[in-house]
Short mmCIF file of C-alpha atoms in Angstrom, two decimals:
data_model
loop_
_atom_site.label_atom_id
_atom_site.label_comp_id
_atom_site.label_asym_id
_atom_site.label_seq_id
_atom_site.Cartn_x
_atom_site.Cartn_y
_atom_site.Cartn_z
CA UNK A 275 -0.78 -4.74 9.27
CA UNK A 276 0.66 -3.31 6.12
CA UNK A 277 1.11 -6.73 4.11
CA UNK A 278 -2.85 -7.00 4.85
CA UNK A 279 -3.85 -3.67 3.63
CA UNK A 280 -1.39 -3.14 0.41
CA UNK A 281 -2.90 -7.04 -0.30
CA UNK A 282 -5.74 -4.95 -1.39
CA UNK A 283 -4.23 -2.98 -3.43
CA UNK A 284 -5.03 -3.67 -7.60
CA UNK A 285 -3.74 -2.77 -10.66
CA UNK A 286 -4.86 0.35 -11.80
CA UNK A 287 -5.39 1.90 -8.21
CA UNK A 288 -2.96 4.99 -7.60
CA UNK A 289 -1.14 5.41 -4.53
CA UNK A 290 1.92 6.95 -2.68
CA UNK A 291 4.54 6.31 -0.84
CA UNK A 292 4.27 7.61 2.73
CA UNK A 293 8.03 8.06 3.35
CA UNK A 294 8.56 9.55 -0.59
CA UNK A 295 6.06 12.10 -1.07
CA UNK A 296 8.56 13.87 -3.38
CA UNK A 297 7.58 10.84 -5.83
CA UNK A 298 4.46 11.91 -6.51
CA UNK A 299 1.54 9.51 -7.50
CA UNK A 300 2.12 6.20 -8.67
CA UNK A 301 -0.26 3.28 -9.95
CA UNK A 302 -0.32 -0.10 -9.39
CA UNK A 303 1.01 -2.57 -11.99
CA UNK A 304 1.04 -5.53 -10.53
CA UNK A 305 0.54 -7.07 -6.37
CA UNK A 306 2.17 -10.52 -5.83
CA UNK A 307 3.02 -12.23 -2.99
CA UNK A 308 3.50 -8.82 -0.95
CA UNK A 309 5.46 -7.25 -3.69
CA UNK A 310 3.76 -4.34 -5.26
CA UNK A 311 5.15 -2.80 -8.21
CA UNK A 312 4.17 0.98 -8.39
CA UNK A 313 5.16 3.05 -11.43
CA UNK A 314 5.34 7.05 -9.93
CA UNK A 315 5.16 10.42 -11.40
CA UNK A 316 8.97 11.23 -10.63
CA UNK A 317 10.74 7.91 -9.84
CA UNK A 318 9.23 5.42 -12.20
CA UNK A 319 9.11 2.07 -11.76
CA UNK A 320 9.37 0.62 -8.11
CA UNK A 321 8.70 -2.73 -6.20
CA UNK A 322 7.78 -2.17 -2.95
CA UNK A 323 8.29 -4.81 -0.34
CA UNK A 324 4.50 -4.66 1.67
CA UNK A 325 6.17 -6.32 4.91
CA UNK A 326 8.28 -2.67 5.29
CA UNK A 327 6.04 0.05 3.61
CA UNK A 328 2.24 0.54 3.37
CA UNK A 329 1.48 2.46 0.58
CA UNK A 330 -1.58 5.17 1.04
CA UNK A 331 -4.30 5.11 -1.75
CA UNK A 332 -5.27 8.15 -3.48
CA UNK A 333 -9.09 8.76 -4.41
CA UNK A 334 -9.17 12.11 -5.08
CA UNK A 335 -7.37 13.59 -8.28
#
């Protein structure tokens, strides 16, 4: 289920990581082949492996 719904994910769209909240919000660089690189508030850059974590989009800012 979570490979399907981060395969939605584009670059641009801001997100966060369900089990590091303490990240903060991150945006979407890049989505390939169920690898999405997010670059967060307080981590930085971080691929994220879709078949283990699905991320949860952010709308409101």
């Amino acid at each position: 289920m979570s490979l399907e719904m981060n395969a939605l994910l584009e670059p641009g769209q801001l997100v966060r990581h369900p089990q590091a909240p303490e990240w903060g919000i991150g945006q979407v660089q890049s989505n390939i082949g169920g690898r999405v690189t997010v670059n967060f508030e307080e981590e930085g850059k971080v691929v994220i492996d879709s078949a283990k974590v699905m991320l949860i989009s952010v709308y409101d800012m």
